mmCIF file of C-alpha atoms in Angstrom:
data_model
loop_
_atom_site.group_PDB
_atom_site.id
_atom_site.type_symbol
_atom_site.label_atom_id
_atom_site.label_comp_id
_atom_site.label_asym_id
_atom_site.label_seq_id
_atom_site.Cartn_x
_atom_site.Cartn_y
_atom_site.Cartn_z
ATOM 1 C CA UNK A 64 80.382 6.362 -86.577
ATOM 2 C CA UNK A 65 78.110 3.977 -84.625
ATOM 3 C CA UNK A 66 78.762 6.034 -81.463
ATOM 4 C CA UNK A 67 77.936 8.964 -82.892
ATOM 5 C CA UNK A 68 74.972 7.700 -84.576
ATOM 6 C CA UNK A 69 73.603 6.300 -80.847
ATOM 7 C CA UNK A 70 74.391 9.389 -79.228
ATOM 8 C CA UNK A 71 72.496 10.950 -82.141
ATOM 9 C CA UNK A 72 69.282 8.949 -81.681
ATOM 10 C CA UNK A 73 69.131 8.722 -77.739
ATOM 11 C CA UNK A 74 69.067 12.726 -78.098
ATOM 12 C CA UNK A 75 66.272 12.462 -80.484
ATOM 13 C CA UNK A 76 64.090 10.419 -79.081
ATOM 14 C CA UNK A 77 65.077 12.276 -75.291
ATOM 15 C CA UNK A 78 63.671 15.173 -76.807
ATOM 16 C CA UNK A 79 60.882 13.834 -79.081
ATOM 17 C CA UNK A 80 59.239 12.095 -75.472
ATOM 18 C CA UNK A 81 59.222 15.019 -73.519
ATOM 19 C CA UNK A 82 57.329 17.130 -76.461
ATOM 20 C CA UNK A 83 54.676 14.771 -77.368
ATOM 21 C CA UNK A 84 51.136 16.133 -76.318
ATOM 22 C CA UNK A 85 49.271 13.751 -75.322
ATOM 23 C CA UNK A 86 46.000 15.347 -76.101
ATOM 24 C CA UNK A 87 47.148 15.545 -79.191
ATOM 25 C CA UNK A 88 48.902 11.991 -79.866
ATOM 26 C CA UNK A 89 47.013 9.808 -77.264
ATOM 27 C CA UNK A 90 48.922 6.844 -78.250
ATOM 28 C CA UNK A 91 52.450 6.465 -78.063
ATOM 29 C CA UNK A 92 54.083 3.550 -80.082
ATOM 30 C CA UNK A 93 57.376 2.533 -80.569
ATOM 31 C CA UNK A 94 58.690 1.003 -83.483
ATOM 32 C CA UNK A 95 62.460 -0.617 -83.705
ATOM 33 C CA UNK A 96 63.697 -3.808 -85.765
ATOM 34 C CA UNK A 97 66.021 -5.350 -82.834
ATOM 35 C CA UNK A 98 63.343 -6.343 -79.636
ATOM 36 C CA UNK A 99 64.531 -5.605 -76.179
ATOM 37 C CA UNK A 100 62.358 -8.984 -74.748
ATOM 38 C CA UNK A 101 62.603 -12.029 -76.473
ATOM 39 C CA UNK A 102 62.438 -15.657 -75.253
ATOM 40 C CA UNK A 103 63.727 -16.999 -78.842
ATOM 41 C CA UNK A 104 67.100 -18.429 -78.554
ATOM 42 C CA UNK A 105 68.343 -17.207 -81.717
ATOM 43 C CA UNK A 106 69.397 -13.262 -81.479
ATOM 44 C CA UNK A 107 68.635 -14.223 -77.702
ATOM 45 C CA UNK A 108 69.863 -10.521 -75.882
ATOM 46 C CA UNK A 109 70.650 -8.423 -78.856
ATOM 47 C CA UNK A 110 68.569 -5.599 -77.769
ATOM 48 C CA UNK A 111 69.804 -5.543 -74.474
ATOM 49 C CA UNK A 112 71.723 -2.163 -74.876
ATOM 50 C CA UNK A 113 68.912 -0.888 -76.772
ATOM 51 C CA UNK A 114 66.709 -1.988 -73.110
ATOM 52 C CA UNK A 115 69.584 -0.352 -71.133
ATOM 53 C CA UNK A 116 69.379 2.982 -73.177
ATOM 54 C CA UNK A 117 65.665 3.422 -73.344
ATOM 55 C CA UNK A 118 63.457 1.332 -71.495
ATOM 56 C CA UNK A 119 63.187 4.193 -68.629
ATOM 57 C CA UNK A 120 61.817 6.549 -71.490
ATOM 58 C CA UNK A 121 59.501 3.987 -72.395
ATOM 59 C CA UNK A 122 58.068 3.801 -68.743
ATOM 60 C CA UNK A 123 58.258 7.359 -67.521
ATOM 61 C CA UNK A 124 56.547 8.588 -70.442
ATOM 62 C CA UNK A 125 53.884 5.913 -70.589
ATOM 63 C CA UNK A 126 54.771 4.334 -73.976
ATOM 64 C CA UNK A 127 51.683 2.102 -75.145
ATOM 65 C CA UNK A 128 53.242 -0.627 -76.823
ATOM 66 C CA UNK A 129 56.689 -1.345 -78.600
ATOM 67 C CA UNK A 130 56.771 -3.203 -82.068
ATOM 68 C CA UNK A 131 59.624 -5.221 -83.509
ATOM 69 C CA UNK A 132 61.147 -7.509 -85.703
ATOM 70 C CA UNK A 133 64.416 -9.026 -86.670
ATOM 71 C CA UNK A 134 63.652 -12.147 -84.819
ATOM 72 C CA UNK A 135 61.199 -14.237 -87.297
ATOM 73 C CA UNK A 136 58.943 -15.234 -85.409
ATOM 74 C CA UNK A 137 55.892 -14.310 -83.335
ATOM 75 C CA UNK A 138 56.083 -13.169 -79.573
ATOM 76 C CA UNK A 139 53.844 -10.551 -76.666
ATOM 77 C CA UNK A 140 54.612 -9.797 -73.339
ATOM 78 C CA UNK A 141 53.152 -9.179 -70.536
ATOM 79 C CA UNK A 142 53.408 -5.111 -69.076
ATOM 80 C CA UNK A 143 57.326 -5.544 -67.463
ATOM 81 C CA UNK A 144 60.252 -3.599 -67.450
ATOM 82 C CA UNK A 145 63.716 -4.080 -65.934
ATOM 83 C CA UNK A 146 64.575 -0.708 -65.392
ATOM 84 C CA UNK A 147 65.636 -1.186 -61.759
ATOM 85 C CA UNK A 148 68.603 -3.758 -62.556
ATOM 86 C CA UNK A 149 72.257 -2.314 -62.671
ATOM 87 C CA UNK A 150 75.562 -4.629 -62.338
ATOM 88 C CA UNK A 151 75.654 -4.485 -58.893
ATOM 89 C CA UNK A 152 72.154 -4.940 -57.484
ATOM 90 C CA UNK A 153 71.519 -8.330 -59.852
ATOM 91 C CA UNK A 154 68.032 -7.741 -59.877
ATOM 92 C CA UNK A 155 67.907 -8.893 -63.542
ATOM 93 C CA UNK A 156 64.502 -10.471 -63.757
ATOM 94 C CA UNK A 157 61.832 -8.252 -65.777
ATOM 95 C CA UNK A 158 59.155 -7.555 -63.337
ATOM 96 C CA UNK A 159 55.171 -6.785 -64.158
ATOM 97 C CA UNK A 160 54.908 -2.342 -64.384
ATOM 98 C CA UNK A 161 51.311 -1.006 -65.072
ATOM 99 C CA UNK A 162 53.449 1.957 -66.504
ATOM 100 C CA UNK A 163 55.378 0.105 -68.678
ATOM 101 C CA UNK A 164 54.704 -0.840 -72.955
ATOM 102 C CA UNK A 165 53.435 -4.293 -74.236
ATOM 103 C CA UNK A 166 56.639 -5.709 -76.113
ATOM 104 C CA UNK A 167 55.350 -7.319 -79.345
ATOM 105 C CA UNK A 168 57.950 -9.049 -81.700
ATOM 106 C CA UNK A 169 56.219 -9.306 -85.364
ATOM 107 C CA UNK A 170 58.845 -10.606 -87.223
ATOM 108 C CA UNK A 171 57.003 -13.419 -89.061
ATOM 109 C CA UNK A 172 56.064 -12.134 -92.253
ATOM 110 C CA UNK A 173 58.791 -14.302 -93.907
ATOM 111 C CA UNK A 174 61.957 -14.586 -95.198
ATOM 112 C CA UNK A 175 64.132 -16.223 -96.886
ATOM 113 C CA UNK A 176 65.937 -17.779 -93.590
ATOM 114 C CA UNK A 177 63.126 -19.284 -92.481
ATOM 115 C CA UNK A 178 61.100 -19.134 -89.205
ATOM 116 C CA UNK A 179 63.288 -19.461 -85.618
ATOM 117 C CA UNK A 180 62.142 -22.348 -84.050
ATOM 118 C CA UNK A 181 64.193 -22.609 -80.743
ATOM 119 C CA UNK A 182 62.526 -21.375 -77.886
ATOM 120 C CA UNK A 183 63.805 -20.674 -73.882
ATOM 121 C CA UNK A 184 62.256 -23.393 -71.708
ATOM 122 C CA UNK A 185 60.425 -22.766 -69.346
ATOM 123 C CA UNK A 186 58.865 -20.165 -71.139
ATOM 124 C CA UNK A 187 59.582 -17.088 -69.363
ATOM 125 C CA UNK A 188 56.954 -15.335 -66.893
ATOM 126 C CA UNK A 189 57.374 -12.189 -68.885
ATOM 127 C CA UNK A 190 56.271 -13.965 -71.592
ATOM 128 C CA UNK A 191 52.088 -13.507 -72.540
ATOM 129 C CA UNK A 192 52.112 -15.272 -75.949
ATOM 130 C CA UNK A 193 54.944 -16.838 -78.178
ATOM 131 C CA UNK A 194 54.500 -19.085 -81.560
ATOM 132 C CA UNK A 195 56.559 -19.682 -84.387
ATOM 133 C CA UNK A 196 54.322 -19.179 -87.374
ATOM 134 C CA UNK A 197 54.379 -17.031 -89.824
ATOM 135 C CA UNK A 198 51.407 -14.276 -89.745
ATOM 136 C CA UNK A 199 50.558 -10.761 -89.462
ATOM 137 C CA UNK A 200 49.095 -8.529 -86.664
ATOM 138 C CA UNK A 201 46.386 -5.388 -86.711
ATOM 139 C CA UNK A 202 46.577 -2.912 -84.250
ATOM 140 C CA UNK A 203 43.253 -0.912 -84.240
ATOM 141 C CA UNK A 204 43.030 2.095 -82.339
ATOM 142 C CA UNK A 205 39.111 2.258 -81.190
ATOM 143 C CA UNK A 206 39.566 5.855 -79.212
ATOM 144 C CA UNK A 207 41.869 7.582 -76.768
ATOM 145 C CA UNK A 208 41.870 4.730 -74.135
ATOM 146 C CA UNK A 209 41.397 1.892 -76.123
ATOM 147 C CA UNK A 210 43.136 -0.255 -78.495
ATOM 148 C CA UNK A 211 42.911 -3.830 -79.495
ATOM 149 C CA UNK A 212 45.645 -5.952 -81.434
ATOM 150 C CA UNK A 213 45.025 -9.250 -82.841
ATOM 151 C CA UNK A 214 47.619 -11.249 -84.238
ATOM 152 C CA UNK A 215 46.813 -14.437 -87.006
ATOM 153 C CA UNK A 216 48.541 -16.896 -88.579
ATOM 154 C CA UNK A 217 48.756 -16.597 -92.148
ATOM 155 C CA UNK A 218 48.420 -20.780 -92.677
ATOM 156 C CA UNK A 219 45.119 -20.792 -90.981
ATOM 157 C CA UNK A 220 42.075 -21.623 -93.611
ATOM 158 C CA UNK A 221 40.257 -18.714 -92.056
ATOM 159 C CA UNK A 222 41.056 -15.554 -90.662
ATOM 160 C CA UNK A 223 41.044 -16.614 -86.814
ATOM 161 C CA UNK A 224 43.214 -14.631 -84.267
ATOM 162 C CA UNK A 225 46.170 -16.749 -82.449
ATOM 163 C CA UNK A 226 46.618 -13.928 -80.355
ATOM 164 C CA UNK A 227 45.231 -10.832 -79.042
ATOM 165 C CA UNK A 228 44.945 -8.008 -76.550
ATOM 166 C CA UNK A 229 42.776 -4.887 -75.450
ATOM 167 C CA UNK A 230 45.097 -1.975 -74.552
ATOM 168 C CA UNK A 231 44.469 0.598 -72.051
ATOM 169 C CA UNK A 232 46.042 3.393 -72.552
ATOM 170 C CA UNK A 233 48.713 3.979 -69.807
ATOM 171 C CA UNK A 234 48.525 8.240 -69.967
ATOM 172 C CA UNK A 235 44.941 8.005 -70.037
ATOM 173 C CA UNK A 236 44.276 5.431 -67.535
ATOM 174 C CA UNK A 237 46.083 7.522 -65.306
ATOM 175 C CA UNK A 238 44.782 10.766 -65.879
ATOM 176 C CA UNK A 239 41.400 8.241 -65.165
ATOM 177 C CA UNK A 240 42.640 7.477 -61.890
ATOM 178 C CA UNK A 241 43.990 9.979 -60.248
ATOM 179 C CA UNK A 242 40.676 12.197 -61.301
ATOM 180 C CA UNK A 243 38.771 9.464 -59.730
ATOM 181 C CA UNK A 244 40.858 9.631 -56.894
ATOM 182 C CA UNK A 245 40.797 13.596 -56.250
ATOM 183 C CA UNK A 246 36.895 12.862 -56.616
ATOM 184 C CA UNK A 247 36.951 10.335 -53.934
ATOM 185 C CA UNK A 248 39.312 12.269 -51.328
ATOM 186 C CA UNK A 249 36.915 15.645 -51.869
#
């Protein structure tokens, strides 16, 4: 059944991708509850088949940003992907890709397990931001290009962001440059 249900979803979203009109639906956000990047020790890797599966999607088709949980706790990275690793060639260090999504793990809104604590030291290069807290984010979508997300923690006195981040968007910005490039080369 779990086969079958993968199978199932990697044809979905295969075919969701490649109809998505960008004129239409500027942004393009994923949302899943395992992350693929996440420098918490506890549930360290679990969304590495997930990454496998679907992380080449996420670059070729210029996903914005990627939201999950299940890890509780608090965590941003940089633009990376690790789409050119395989078994053989060991390259299994995320590198930076201007084509690739923000990873943000939001798991922190509570539980009844309790925060995860343990982090990977050093903290990982792919890593932007990382705090175990509980808190909340807002992602506010300003026009077709921009986007900002602030993330606070939900002990502070006052509402003061911990975090944040002004998105480009990657279809856009693109479309940007290569019009200003075809300008340029006329």
């Amino acid at each position: 059944m779990r086969v079958f249900f993968i199978i199932r979803s990697y044809k979905w979203l295969t075919n969701e991708l490649t109809r998505v009109d960008r004129t239409e639906t500027p942004w393009l956000i994923v949302v899943m509850h395992c992350p693929m990047y996440s420098s918490y020790v506890h549930h360290y890797m679990e969304g590495e088949t997930m990454r496998v599966m679907y992380e080449q999607w996420f670059v070729e088709y210029k996903v914005d940003v990627v939201f999950a949980g299940h890890v509780h706790a608090y965590e941003r990275s940089e633009r990376i992907s690790n789409i050119a690793y395989d078994v053989v060639n060991g390259l299994c260090t995320p590198v930076r890709n201007e084509s690739a999504p923000v990873y943000i793990t939001i798991g922190d809104g509570g539980n009844q397990e309790g925060l995860v604590t343990e982090m990977t030291e050093p903290q990982p290069s792919y890593s932007a931001y990382r705090e175990a807290s509980y808190g909340h984010g807002i992602f506010d979508i300003k026009n077709r290009t921009h986007a900002y997300f602030g993330w606070h923690r939900n002990q502070d006195v006052f509402a003061v962001e911990a975090d944040s981040m002004w998105f480009r968007n990657r279809y856009w910005k693109s479309l940007q440059e290569l019009r200003t490039q075809n300008y340029i080369n006329m």
